PDB file of C-alpha atoms in Angstrom:
ATOM      1  CA  UNK A   5     110.792 -68.825 -38.068  1.00  0.00           C
ATOM      2  CA  UNK A   6     111.021 -66.757 -41.253  1.00  0.00           C
ATOM      3  CA  UNK A   7     113.948 -68.061 -43.302  1.00  0.00           C
ATOM      4  CA  UNK A   8     114.501 -65.083 -45.610  1.00  0.00           C
ATOM      5  CA  UNK A   9     114.097 -61.333 -45.501  1.00  0.00           C
ATOM      6  CA  UNK A  10     113.858 -60.304 -49.169  1.00  0.00           C
ATOM      7  CA  UNK A  11     111.789 -61.498 -52.150  1.00  0.00           C
ATOM      8  CA  UNK A  12     113.654 -63.741 -54.571  1.00  0.00           C
ATOM      9  CA  UNK A  13     112.426 -62.552 -57.962  1.00  0.00           C
ATOM     10  CA  UNK A  14     115.147 -63.922 -60.291  1.00  0.00           C
ATOM     11  CA  UNK A  15     114.030 -61.675 -63.168  1.00  0.00           C
ATOM     12  CA  UNK A  16     116.749 -61.893 -65.811  1.00  0.00           C
ATOM     13  CA  UNK A  17     115.249 -60.176 -68.870  1.00  0.00           C
ATOM     14  CA  UNK A  18     112.352 -58.154 -70.258  1.00  0.00           C
ATOM     15  CA  UNK A  19     110.741 -61.434 -71.313  1.00  0.00           C
ATOM     16  CA  UNK A  20     110.833 -62.716 -67.735  1.00  0.00           C
ATOM     17  CA  UNK A  21     109.436 -59.420 -66.456  1.00  0.00           C
ATOM     18  CA  UNK A  22     106.632 -59.747 -69.018  1.00  0.00           C
ATOM     19  CA  UNK A  23     105.828 -63.193 -67.566  1.00  0.00           C
ATOM     20  CA  UNK A  24     105.641 -61.732 -64.052  1.00  0.00           C
ATOM     21  CA  UNK A  25     103.087 -59.069 -65.008  1.00  0.00           C
ATOM     22  CA  UNK A  26     101.030 -61.163 -67.438  1.00  0.00           C
ATOM     23  CA  UNK A  27      97.821 -63.044 -66.665  1.00  0.00           C
ATOM     24  CA  UNK A  28      94.859 -64.576 -68.473  1.00  0.00           C
ATOM     25  CA  UNK A  29      93.475 -61.266 -69.708  1.00  0.00           C
ATOM     26  CA  UNK A  30      96.894 -59.705 -70.265  1.00  0.00           C
ATOM     27  CA  UNK A  31      99.122 -62.179 -72.172  1.00  0.00           C
ATOM     28  CA  UNK A  32     102.909 -62.119 -72.082  1.00  0.00           C
ATOM     29  CA  UNK A  33     103.149 -60.739 -75.633  1.00  0.00           C
ATOM     30  CA  UNK A  34     100.983 -57.752 -74.716  1.00  0.00           C
ATOM     31  CA  UNK A  35     103.003 -57.228 -71.534  1.00  0.00           C
ATOM     32  CA  UNK A  36     106.251 -57.151 -73.517  1.00  0.00           C
ATOM     33  CA  UNK A  37     104.815 -54.552 -75.919  1.00  0.00           C
ATOM     34  CA  UNK A  38     103.847 -52.420 -72.898  1.00  0.00           C
ATOM     35  CA  UNK A  39     107.339 -52.678 -71.377  1.00  0.00           C
ATOM     36  CA  UNK A  40     109.076 -51.714 -74.636  1.00  0.00           C
ATOM     37  CA  UNK A  41     106.663 -48.835 -75.229  1.00  0.00           C
ATOM     38  CA  UNK A  42     107.229 -47.384 -71.745  1.00  0.00           C
ATOM     39  CA  UNK A  43     111.013 -47.695 -72.019  1.00  0.00           C
ATOM     40  CA  UNK A  44     110.974 -45.890 -75.372  1.00  0.00           C
ATOM     41  CA  UNK A  45     108.568 -43.140 -74.290  1.00  0.00           C
ATOM     42  CA  UNK A  46     109.179 -42.908 -70.537  1.00  0.00           C
ATOM     43  CA  UNK A  47     109.514 -39.113 -70.314  1.00  0.00           C
ATOM     44  CA  UNK A  48     106.251 -38.553 -72.196  1.00  0.00           C
ATOM     45  CA  UNK A  49     104.265 -40.630 -69.705  1.00  0.00           C
ATOM     46  CA  UNK A  50     104.800 -38.621 -66.507  1.00  0.00           C
ATOM     47  CA  UNK A  51     104.590 -35.009 -65.396  1.00  0.00           C
ATOM     48  CA  UNK A  52     104.839 -32.911 -62.250  1.00  0.00           C
ATOM     49  CA  UNK A  53     101.538 -32.799 -60.377  1.00  0.00           C
ATOM     50  CA  UNK A  54      99.861 -29.476 -59.578  1.00  0.00           C
ATOM     51  CA  UNK A  55      99.945 -30.654 -55.948  1.00  0.00           C
ATOM     52  CA  UNK A  56     103.752 -30.406 -55.835  1.00  0.00           C
ATOM     53  CA  UNK A  57     105.355 -28.019 -53.325  1.00  0.00           C
ATOM     54  CA  UNK A  58     108.395 -26.395 -55.001  1.00  0.00           C
ATOM     55  CA  UNK A  59     109.181 -24.304 -51.897  1.00  0.00           C
ATOM     56  CA  UNK A  60     109.703 -27.517 -49.898  1.00  0.00           C
ATOM     57  CA  UNK A  61     111.378 -29.172 -52.910  1.00  0.00           C
ATOM     58  CA  UNK A  62     108.698 -31.861 -52.913  1.00  0.00           C
ATOM     59  CA  UNK A  63     107.592 -32.752 -56.420  1.00  0.00           C
ATOM     60  CA  UNK A  64     104.731 -35.200 -56.865  1.00  0.00           C
ATOM     61  CA  UNK A  65     104.937 -37.133 -60.134  1.00  0.00           C
ATOM     62  CA  UNK A  66     101.780 -38.012 -62.019  1.00  0.00           C
ATOM     63  CA  UNK A  67     101.678 -41.015 -64.375  1.00  0.00           C
ATOM     64  CA  UNK A  68      97.949 -41.725 -64.061  1.00  0.00           C
ATOM     65  CA  UNK A  69      96.034 -42.789 -67.160  1.00  0.00           C
ATOM     66  CA  UNK A  70      99.264 -43.474 -69.061  1.00  0.00           C
ATOM     67  CA  UNK A  71     101.013 -46.675 -70.101  1.00  0.00           C
ATOM     68  CA  UNK A  72     103.706 -45.956 -67.517  1.00  0.00           C
ATOM     69  CA  UNK A  73     101.015 -45.733 -64.821  1.00  0.00           C
ATOM     70  CA  UNK A  74      99.610 -49.081 -65.997  1.00  0.00           C
ATOM     71  CA  UNK A  75     103.032 -50.737 -65.929  1.00  0.00           C
ATOM     72  CA  UNK A  76     103.833 -49.338 -62.476  1.00  0.00           C
ATOM     73  CA  UNK A  77     100.526 -50.657 -61.102  1.00  0.00           C
ATOM     74  CA  UNK A  78     101.327 -54.095 -62.453  1.00  0.00           C
ATOM     75  CA  UNK A  79     104.857 -53.988 -61.019  1.00  0.00           C
ATOM     76  CA  UNK A  80     103.427 -52.930 -57.667  1.00  0.00           C
ATOM     77  CA  UNK A  81     100.595 -55.470 -57.427  1.00  0.00           C
ATOM     78  CA  UNK A  82     102.106 -58.464 -59.258  1.00  0.00           C
ATOM     79  CA  UNK A  83     105.842 -58.187 -58.518  1.00  0.00           C
ATOM     80  CA  UNK A  84     106.219 -56.367 -55.171  1.00  0.00           C
ATOM     81  CA  UNK A  85     102.940 -56.764 -53.222  1.00  0.00           C
ATOM     82  CA  UNK A  86     102.938 -60.604 -53.125  1.00  0.00           C
ATOM     83  CA  UNK A  87     105.999 -60.408 -50.839  1.00  0.00           C
ATOM     84  CA  UNK A  88     104.536 -58.016 -48.254  1.00  0.00           C
ATOM     85  CA  UNK A  89     104.403 -60.868 -45.730  1.00  0.00           C
ATOM     86  CA  UNK A  90     108.205 -60.858 -45.580  1.00  0.00           C
ATOM     87  CA  UNK A  91     108.275 -57.329 -44.163  1.00  0.00           C
ATOM     88  CA  UNK A  92     108.481 -57.026 -40.355  1.00  0.00           C
ATOM     89  CA  UNK A  93     105.262 -56.243 -38.515  1.00  0.00           C
ATOM     90  CA  UNK A  94     106.342 -52.733 -37.493  1.00  0.00           C
ATOM     91  CA  UNK A  95     106.437 -51.490 -41.120  1.00  0.00           C
ATOM     92  CA  UNK A  96     103.040 -50.231 -42.275  1.00  0.00           C
ATOM     93  CA  UNK A  97     103.365 -47.751 -45.141  1.00  0.00           C
ATOM     94  CA  UNK A  98     102.609 -49.121 -48.603  1.00  0.00           C
ATOM     95  CA  UNK A  99     101.929 -52.604 -47.238  1.00  0.00           C
ATOM     96  CA  UNK A 100      98.805 -54.577 -48.106  1.00  0.00           C
ATOM     97  CA  UNK A 101      96.160 -54.711 -45.358  1.00  0.00           C
ATOM     98  CA  UNK A 102      98.111 -52.179 -43.280  1.00  0.00           C
ATOM     99  CA  UNK A 103      97.087 -48.569 -42.622  1.00  0.00           C
ATOM    100  CA  UNK A 104      97.962 -45.417 -40.725  1.00  0.00           C
ATOM    101  CA  UNK A 105      95.428 -46.385 -38.040  1.00  0.00           C
ATOM    102  CA  UNK A 106      97.049 -49.789 -37.527  1.00  0.00           C
ATOM    103  CA  UNK A 107     100.458 -48.116 -37.341  1.00  0.00           C
ATOM    104  CA  UNK A 108      99.129 -45.826 -34.601  1.00  0.00           C
ATOM    105  CA  UNK A 109      97.428 -48.692 -32.753  1.00  0.00           C
ATOM    106  CA  UNK A 110     100.727 -50.588 -32.664  1.00  0.00           C
ATOM    107  CA  UNK A 111     102.180 -47.826 -30.473  1.00  0.00           C
ATOM    108  CA  UNK A 112      99.622 -48.330 -27.711  1.00  0.00           C
ATOM    109  CA  UNK A 113     100.946 -50.151 -24.665  1.00  0.00           C
ATOM    110  CA  UNK A 114      99.597 -52.121 -21.738  1.00  0.00           C
ATOM    111  CA  UNK A 115     101.434 -49.992 -19.167  1.00  0.00           C
ATOM    112  CA  UNK A 116     100.583 -46.448 -18.060  1.00  0.00           C
ATOM    113  CA  UNK A 117     102.493 -43.153 -18.300  1.00  0.00           C
ATOM    114  CA  UNK A 118     103.384 -43.597 -21.935  1.00  0.00           C
ATOM    115  CA  UNK A 119     105.644 -41.233 -23.889  1.00  0.00           C
ATOM    116  CA  UNK A 120     105.950 -40.797 -27.666  1.00  0.00           C
ATOM    117  CA  UNK A 121     108.907 -39.852 -29.855  1.00  0.00           C
ATOM    118  CA  UNK A 122     107.685 -38.886 -33.329  1.00  0.00           C
ATOM    119  CA  UNK A 123     110.214 -38.377 -36.137  1.00  0.00           C
ATOM    120  CA  UNK A 124     109.839 -37.450 -39.797  1.00  0.00           C
ATOM    121  CA  UNK A 125     112.308 -38.563 -42.472  1.00  0.00           C
ATOM    122  CA  UNK A 126     113.253 -35.482 -44.482  1.00  0.00           C
ATOM    123  CA  UNK A 127     112.332 -35.790 -48.191  1.00  0.00           C
ATOM    124  CA  UNK A 128     112.303 -39.564 -47.731  1.00  0.00           C
ATOM    125  CA  UNK A 129     111.595 -40.587 -51.324  1.00  0.00           C
ATOM    126  CA  UNK A 130     114.212 -38.184 -52.655  1.00  0.00           C
ATOM    127  CA  UNK A 131     116.784 -39.802 -50.352  1.00  0.00           C
ATOM    128  CA  UNK A 132     116.324 -43.214 -52.032  1.00  0.00           C
ATOM    129  CA  UNK A 133     118.486 -43.024 -55.149  1.00  0.00           C
ATOM    130  CA  UNK A 134     118.062 -44.963 -58.381  1.00  0.00           C
ATOM    131  CA  UNK A 135     121.346 -46.734 -57.565  1.00  0.00           C
ATOM    132  CA  UNK A 136     119.830 -47.899 -54.289  1.00  0.00           C
ATOM    133  CA  UNK A 137     116.783 -49.269 -56.126  1.00  0.00           C
ATOM    134  CA  UNK A 138     118.975 -51.097 -58.660  1.00  0.00           C
ATOM    135  CA  UNK A 139     121.041 -52.502 -55.769  1.00  0.00           C
ATOM    136  CA  UNK A 140     117.854 -53.804 -54.117  1.00  0.00           C
ATOM    137  CA  UNK A 141     116.697 -55.636 -57.239  1.00  0.00           C
ATOM    138  CA  UNK A 142     120.122 -57.039 -58.102  1.00  0.00           C
ATOM    139  CA  UNK A 143     121.648 -57.869 -54.708  1.00  0.00           C
ATOM    140  CA  UNK A 144     118.553 -58.577 -52.634  1.00  0.00           C
ATOM    141  CA  UNK A 145     116.097 -59.974 -55.191  1.00  0.00           C
ATOM    142  CA  UNK A 146     118.733 -61.682 -57.384  1.00  0.00           C
ATOM    143  CA  UNK A 147     117.670 -60.104 -60.659  1.00  0.00           C
ATOM    144  CA  UNK A 148     120.234 -59.583 -63.425  1.00  0.00           C
ATOM    145  CA  UNK A 149     122.198 -56.324 -63.444  1.00  0.00           C
ATOM    146  CA  UNK A 150     120.624 -55.197 -66.711  1.00  0.00           C
ATOM    147  CA  UNK A 151     117.084 -55.923 -65.522  1.00  0.00           C
ATOM    148  CA  UNK A 152     117.733 -54.279 -62.149  1.00  0.00           C
ATOM    149  CA  UNK A 153     118.868 -51.086 -63.859  1.00  0.00           C
ATOM    150  CA  UNK A 154     115.836 -51.212 -66.160  1.00  0.00           C
ATOM    151  CA  UNK A 155     113.445 -51.579 -63.194  1.00  0.00           C
ATOM    152  CA  UNK A 156     115.206 -48.721 -61.430  1.00  0.00           C
ATOM    153  CA  UNK A 157     114.794 -46.499 -64.488  1.00  0.00           C
ATOM    154  CA  UNK A 158     111.068 -47.303 -64.616  1.00  0.00           C
ATOM    155  CA  UNK A 159     110.512 -46.390 -60.948  1.00  0.00           C
ATOM    156  CA  UNK A 160     112.814 -43.363 -60.610  1.00  0.00           C
ATOM    157  CA  UNK A 161     112.988 -39.848 -62.062  1.00  0.00           C
ATOM    158  CA  UNK A 162     115.494 -36.960 -61.776  1.00  0.00           C
ATOM    159  CA  UNK A 163     115.137 -35.003 -58.527  1.00  0.00           C
ATOM    160  CA  UNK A 164     113.685 -31.509 -58.659  1.00  0.00           C
ATOM    161  CA  UNK A 165     111.210 -30.191 -61.239  1.00  0.00           C
ATOM    162  CA  UNK A 166     110.918 -32.107 -64.493  1.00  0.00           C
ATOM    163  CA  UNK A 167     113.396 -31.145 -67.215  1.00  0.00           C
ATOM    164  CA  UNK A 168     115.686 -29.246 -64.838  1.00  0.00           C
ATOM    165  CA  UNK A 169     118.714 -31.206 -66.000  1.00  0.00           C
ATOM    166  CA  UNK A 170     119.431 -32.952 -62.672  1.00  0.00           C
ATOM    167  CA  UNK A 171     121.682 -35.983 -62.985  1.00  0.00           C
ATOM    168  CA  UNK A 172     120.677 -37.627 -59.696  1.00  0.00           C
ATOM    169  CA  UNK A 173     117.584 -39.832 -59.829  1.00  0.00           C
ATOM    170  CA  UNK A 174     115.420 -41.080 -56.958  1.00  0.00           C
ATOM    171  CA  UNK A 175     112.177 -42.972 -56.485  1.00  0.00           C
ATOM    172  CA  UNK A 176     109.294 -40.836 -57.703  1.00  0.00           C
ATOM    173  CA  UNK A 177     106.926 -39.351 -55.150  1.00  0.00           C
ATOM    174  CA  UNK A 178     103.490 -40.269 -56.516  1.00  0.00           C
ATOM    175  CA  UNK A 179     104.384 -43.461 -58.406  1.00  0.00           C
ATOM    176  CA  UNK A 180     102.457 -46.483 -57.107  1.00  0.00           C
ATOM    177  CA  UNK A 181     105.667 -48.474 -56.570  1.00  0.00           C
ATOM    178  CA  UNK A 182     107.359 -45.853 -54.375  1.00  0.00           C
ATOM    179  CA  UNK A 183     106.060 -46.632 -50.843  1.00  0.00           C
ATOM    180  CA  UNK A 184     106.983 -50.314 -51.149  1.00  0.00           C
ATOM    181  CA  UNK A 185     110.370 -49.590 -52.710  1.00  0.00           C
ATOM    182  CA  UNK A 186     111.128 -47.055 -49.965  1.00  0.00           C
ATOM    183  CA  UNK A 187     110.441 -49.729 -47.343  1.00  0.00           C
ATOM    184  CA  UNK A 188     112.403 -52.481 -49.100  1.00  0.00           C
ATOM    185  CA  UNK A 189     115.406 -50.300 -49.963  1.00  0.00           C
ATOM    186  CA  UNK A 190     115.759 -49.247 -46.305  1.00  0.00           C
ATOM    187  CA  UNK A 191     114.721 -52.525 -44.683  1.00  0.00           C
ATOM    188  CA  UNK A 192     118.111 -53.357 -43.171  1.00  0.00           C
ATOM    189  CA  UNK A 193     118.289 -49.879 -41.593  1.00  0.00           C
ATOM    190  CA  UNK A 194     114.772 -50.149 -40.144  1.00  0.00           C
ATOM    191  CA  UNK A 195     115.465 -53.602 -38.691  1.00  0.00           C
ATOM    192  CA  UNK A 196     118.656 -52.336 -37.051  1.00  0.00           C
ATOM    193  CA  UNK A 197     116.700 -49.350 -35.727  1.00  0.00           C
ATOM    194  CA  UNK A 198     114.029 -51.598 -34.206  1.00  0.00           C
ATOM    195  CA  UNK A 199     116.717 -53.660 -32.459  1.00  0.00           C
ATOM    196  CA  UNK A 200     118.328 -50.472 -31.141  1.00  0.00           C
ATOM    197  CA  UNK A 201     114.976 -49.298 -29.724  1.00  0.00           C
ATOM    198  CA  UNK A 202     114.301 -52.639 -28.046  1.00  0.00           C
ATOM    199  CA  UNK A 203     117.768 -52.597 -26.486  1.00  0.00           C
ATOM    200  CA  UNK A 204     117.723 -48.973 -25.278  1.00  0.00           C
ATOM    201  CA  UNK A 205     114.167 -49.078 -23.922  1.00  0.00           C
ATOM    202  CA  UNK A 206     114.195 -52.612 -22.540  1.00  0.00           C
ATOM    203  CA  UNK A 207     111.837 -52.988 -19.594  1.00  0.00           C
ATOM    204  CA  UNK A 208     109.667 -50.034 -20.666  1.00  0.00           C
ATOM    205  CA  UNK A 209     107.335 -51.817 -23.138  1.00  0.00           C
ATOM    206  CA  UNK A 210     108.940 -50.229 -26.249  1.00  0.00           C
ATOM    207  CA  UNK A 211     106.989 -50.083 -29.518  1.00  0.00           C
ATOM    208  CA  UNK A 212     107.989 -48.762 -32.937  1.00  0.00           C
ATOM    209  CA  UNK A 213     105.951 -48.071 -36.087  1.00  0.00           C
ATOM    210  CA  UNK A 214     107.269 -46.972 -39.472  1.00  0.00           C
ATOM    211  CA  UNK A 215     104.625 -45.517 -41.782  1.00  0.00           C
ATOM    212  CA  UNK A 216     106.411 -44.415 -44.966  1.00  0.00           C
ATOM    213  CA  UNK A 217     108.426 -41.400 -43.690  1.00  0.00           C
ATOM    214  CA  UNK A 218     106.888 -41.228 -40.193  1.00  0.00           C
ATOM    215  CA  UNK A 219     108.645 -43.044 -37.360  1.00  0.00           C
ATOM    216  CA  UNK A 220     106.824 -43.434 -34.047  1.00  0.00           C
ATOM    217  CA  UNK A 221     108.443 -44.794 -30.870  1.00  0.00           C
ATOM    218  CA  UNK A 222     106.625 -45.236 -27.554  1.00  0.00           C
ATOM    219  CA  UNK A 223     107.573 -46.505 -24.108  1.00  0.00           C
ATOM    220  CA  UNK A 224     106.085 -46.507 -20.612  1.00  0.00           C
ATOM    221  CA  UNK A 225     107.406 -45.030 -17.348  1.00  0.00           C
ATOM    222  CA  UNK A 226     110.384 -43.552 -19.162  1.00  0.00           C
ATOM    223  CA  UNK A 227     112.009 -40.256 -18.070  1.00  0.00           C
ATOM    224  CA  UNK A 228     111.769 -37.565 -20.740  1.00  0.00           C
ATOM    225  CA  UNK A 229     115.536 -37.038 -20.719  1.00  0.00           C
ATOM    226  CA  UNK A 230     116.036 -40.690 -21.702  1.00  0.00           C
ATOM    227  CA  UNK A 231     113.750 -40.217 -24.715  1.00  0.00           C
ATOM    228  CA  UNK A 232     115.580 -36.999 -25.606  1.00  0.00           C
ATOM    229  CA  UNK A 233     118.882 -38.868 -25.537  1.00  0.00           C
ATOM    230  CA  UNK A 234     117.350 -41.599 -27.719  1.00  0.00           C
ATOM    231  CA  UNK A 235     116.112 -38.955 -30.176  1.00  0.00           C
ATOM    232  CA  UNK A 236     119.659 -37.725 -30.716  1.00  0.00           C
ATOM    233  CA  UNK A 237     121.012 -41.270 -30.979  1.00  0.00           C
ATOM    234  CA  UNK A 238     118.395 -42.267 -33.571  1.00  0.00           C
ATOM    235  CA  UNK A 239     119.109 -39.154 -35.666  1.00  0.00           C
ATOM    236  CA  UNK A 240     122.815 -40.005 -35.697  1.00  0.00           C
ATOM    237  CA  UNK A 241     122.173 -43.712 -36.278  1.00  0.00           C
ATOM    238  CA  UNK A 242     120.048 -43.127 -39.388  1.00  0.00           C
ATOM    239  CA  UNK A 243     122.852 -41.096 -40.955  1.00  0.00           C
ATOM    240  CA  UNK A 244     125.511 -43.751 -40.333  1.00  0.00           C
ATOM    241  CA  UNK A 245     123.733 -47.141 -40.202  1.00  0.00           C
ATOM    242  CA  UNK A 246     124.422 -47.839 -43.895  1.00  0.00           C
ATOM    243  CA  UNK A 247     127.466 -46.578 -45.778  1.00  0.00           C
ATOM    244  CA  UNK A 248     125.448 -46.398 -49.023  1.00  0.00           C
ATOM    245  CA  UNK A 249     122.306 -44.786 -47.618  1.00  0.00           C
ATOM    246  CA  UNK A 250     121.813 -41.842 -45.274  1.00  0.00           C
ATOM    247  CA  UNK A 251     118.406 -41.009 -43.858  1.00  0.00           C
ATOM    248  CA  UNK A 252     118.102 -37.471 -42.549  1.00  0.00           C
ATOM    249  CA  UNK A 253     115.557 -36.549 -39.891  1.00  0.00           C
ATOM    250  CA  UNK A 254     113.485 -33.379 -40.171  1.00  0.00           C
ATOM    251  CA  UNK A 255     114.312 -31.839 -36.797  1.00  0.00           C
ATOM    252  CA  UNK A 256     111.435 -29.330 -37.055  1.00  0.00           C
ATOM    253  CA  UNK A 257     108.951 -32.212 -37.053  1.00  0.00           C
ATOM    254  CA  UNK A 258     110.604 -34.211 -34.280  1.00  0.00           C
ATOM    255  CA  UNK A 259     108.320 -34.181 -31.230  1.00  0.00           C
ATOM    256  CA  UNK A 260     108.323 -35.793 -27.786  1.00  0.00           C
ATOM    257  CA  UNK A 261     104.952 -35.852 -25.996  1.00  0.00           C
ATOM    258  CA  UNK A 262     103.215 -37.736 -23.191  1.00  0.00           C
ATOM    259  CA  UNK A 263      99.630 -38.849 -22.605  1.00  0.00           C
ATOM    260  CA  UNK A 264      99.091 -35.815 -20.400  1.00  0.00           C
ATOM    261  CA  UNK A 265     100.206 -33.465 -23.205  1.00  0.00           C
ATOM    262  CA  UNK A 266      98.360 -35.410 -25.899  1.00  0.00           C
ATOM    263  CA  UNK A 267     100.067 -37.919 -28.188  1.00  0.00           C
ATOM    264  CA  UNK A 268      99.384 -38.037 -31.938  1.00  0.00           C
ATOM    265  CA  UNK A 269     100.857 -40.153 -34.695  1.00  0.00           C
ATOM    266  CA  UNK A 270      99.918 -40.080 -38.429  1.00  0.00           C
ATOM    267  CA  UNK A 271      96.720 -38.170 -37.705  1.00  0.00           C
ATOM    268  CA  UNK A 272      95.457 -40.339 -34.860  1.00  0.00           C
ATOM    269  CA  UNK A 273      95.237 -39.455 -31.163  1.00  0.00           C
ATOM    270  CA  UNK A 274      96.798 -42.088 -28.893  1.00  0.00           C
ATOM    271  CA  UNK A 275      94.923 -42.713 -25.650  1.00  0.00           C
ATOM    272  CA  UNK A 276      95.806 -45.421 -23.129  1.00  0.00           C
ATOM    273  CA  UNK A 277      94.088 -48.303 -24.935  1.00  0.00           C
ATOM    274  CA  UNK A 278      92.259 -46.745 -27.878  1.00  0.00           C
ATOM    275  CA  UNK A 279      92.621 -44.328 -30.785  1.00  0.00           C
ATOM    276  CA  UNK A 280      90.774 -41.132 -31.626  1.00  0.00           C
ATOM    277  CA  UNK A 281      90.800 -38.447 -34.296  1.00  0.00           C
ATOM    278  CA  UNK A 282      93.849 -36.214 -34.323  1.00  0.00           C
ATOM    279  CA  UNK A 283      93.523 -32.449 -33.738  1.00  0.00           C
ATOM    280  CA  UNK A 284      93.628 -31.444 -37.401  1.00  0.00           C
ATOM    281  CA  UNK A 285      91.066 -34.037 -38.542  1.00  0.00           C
ATOM    282  CA  UNK A 286      88.782 -33.251 -35.594  1.00  0.00           C
ATOM    283  CA  UNK A 287      88.971 -29.511 -36.346  1.00  0.00           C
ATOM    284  CA  UNK A 288      88.106 -30.037 -40.024  1.00  0.00           C
ATOM    285  CA  UNK A 289      85.164 -32.246 -39.060  1.00  0.00           C
ATOM    286  CA  UNK A 290      83.845 -29.661 -36.604  1.00  0.00           C
ATOM    287  CA  UNK A 291      84.203 -26.882 -39.192  1.00  0.00           C
ATOM    288  CA  UNK A 292      82.290 -28.930 -41.768  1.00  0.00           C
ATOM    289  CA  UNK A 293      79.492 -29.613 -39.259  1.00  0.00           C
ATOM    290  CA  UNK A 294      79.197 -25.893 -38.493  1.00  0.00           C
ATOM    291  CA  UNK A 295      79.112 -24.967 -42.180  1.00  0.00           C
ATOM    292  CA  UNK A 296      76.370 -27.529 -42.762  1.00  0.00           C
ATOM    293  CA  UNK A 297      74.280 -26.025 -39.944  1.00  0.00           C
ATOM    294  CA  UNK A 298      74.631 -22.452 -41.234  1.00  0.00           C
ATOM    295  CA  UNK A 299      74.286 -22.991 -44.989  1.00  0.00           C
ATOM    296  CA  UNK A 300      70.838 -23.102 -46.629  1.00  0.00           C
ATOM    297  CA  UNK A 301      71.870 -23.730 -50.262  1.00  0.00           C
ATOM    298  CA  UNK A 302      70.691 -27.294 -51.157  1.00  0.00           C
ATOM    299  CA  UNK A 303      73.652 -28.014 -53.475  1.00  0.00           C
ATOM    300  CA  UNK A 304      76.217 -26.742 -50.978  1.00  0.00           C
ATOM    301  CA  UNK A 305      74.511 -28.688 -48.167  1.00  0.00           C
ATOM    302  CA  UNK A 306      74.600 -31.893 -50.197  1.00  0.00           C
ATOM    303  CA  UNK A 307      78.308 -31.415 -50.912  1.00  0.00           C
ATOM    304  CA  UNK A 308      79.026 -30.722 -47.235  1.00  0.00           C
ATOM    305  CA  UNK A 309      76.916 -33.708 -46.181  1.00  0.00           C
ATOM    306  CA  UNK A 310      78.926 -36.052 -48.415  1.00  0.00           C
ATOM    307  CA  UNK A 311      82.149 -34.580 -47.077  1.00  0.00           C
ATOM    308  CA  UNK A 312      80.968 -35.008 -43.480  1.00  0.00           C
ATOM    309  CA  UNK A 313      79.908 -38.601 -44.133  1.00  0.00           C
ATOM    310  CA  UNK A 314      83.416 -39.369 -45.351  1.00  0.00           C
ATOM    311  CA  UNK A 315      84.887 -37.761 -42.243  1.00  0.00           C
ATOM    312  CA  UNK A 316      82.533 -39.756 -40.014  1.00  0.00           C
ATOM    313  CA  UNK A 317      83.543 -42.992 -41.732  1.00  0.00           C
ATOM    314  CA  UNK A 318      87.204 -42.065 -41.181  1.00  0.00           C
ATOM    315  CA  UNK A 319      86.508 -41.294 -37.512  1.00  0.00           C
ATOM    316  CA  UNK A 320      84.730 -44.612 -37.039  1.00  0.00           C
ATOM    317  CA  UNK A 321      87.542 -46.503 -38.781  1.00  0.00           C
ATOM    318  CA  UNK A 322      90.201 -44.996 -36.502  1.00  0.00           C
ATOM    319  CA  UNK A 323      88.158 -45.574 -33.348  1.00  0.00           C
ATOM    320  CA  UNK A 324      87.342 -49.205 -34.218  1.00  0.00           C
ATOM    321  CA  UNK A 325      90.755 -50.259 -35.558  1.00  0.00           C
TER     322      UNK A 325
END
C-alpha cells in the first residue's frame, strides 16, 4: 500500500534547487546562474500568447525559447515529474504516460446502460493562486518557506492581461509546470471527490477521470435523476471541500448523456467497450478528406495530405488505446 501522498522534496535554498535541476551536461553552478537570472529578469521572459481569449478571460502565457522556459522545463521534468507515480490512477492531465484517450478509456464500464456526467472546471488554472502553490511546496513537499515562495513566483503570474496591475497571482496557463501543479495543489479535493462518487454510486460500477479541468463520471443502470442530483452535489462540494480553495464548475459545459444519446469525453466517443473519434474531430477529418478530393493544387494537396495523416494517426491512437 502506498505510504505517502505527496513528494518529499526538502528543497531549502536556491543552491539545493540548483542541485535538483543539474545533471552531467548542466552542472550545479550553471543551474544556479540560470535561477538567479530568471529571478532577476522574470517579467522579461514571458508574454501573453496570441492564442489568448480575452473575452473569456483566458490568457495563455508564452515563455518558450527563454531562460524562464528552460527553467520551467527543468522544474517540470526533474522536480515534479519523477513523483507522478504518487498521483491516484484517476488523474490523467499533465501526468507522464497518461493521455486524454486513457482518461476516456477509464470511464468505460463492464455493465450496460451507461450514463456520463461531464463537468468543466471554470478557469481552472486561474483558480489556483500563488499562495496555494507556495502552500503545496512548503506544507506538502516540506520545502523551506523562502524556497516555496520563490518556486511559486517562478510558476505564477498576475491574473488578466500582462501589465494590468492585478495583485492576485495564479499558475500560468501555458507554463510547462502548470498541469502538474494544478493536479498536486488540488489533490486532496480530487481524492475526496472520488470517495464521494464511489459512495453515492455504489453498486453501479462508478468511474471517474480528471483530465486537467475536465471531470468525467460514469455509472451503469443509474436513473438520470440520480445523476442530476449528483451533479448538484458535486458542484456544491467543490466550492466547500477546502476552506482555502474553491473550484467553480462551468455550468454551461456541464452535460449528462447516455450511450443512446452519444457520450463524449475530452474529444473521444465512448462506446460500450471501445473508444472512437468525437464529433468535432470526426467532422474536421471528413472536411479535410473532402477538400483533398476537390483540390488540384499540388502544394495545397500535400499540405492537406499531411494534415489528414496526422488526423488518421490520432484516430488510430484513440481507437487502439
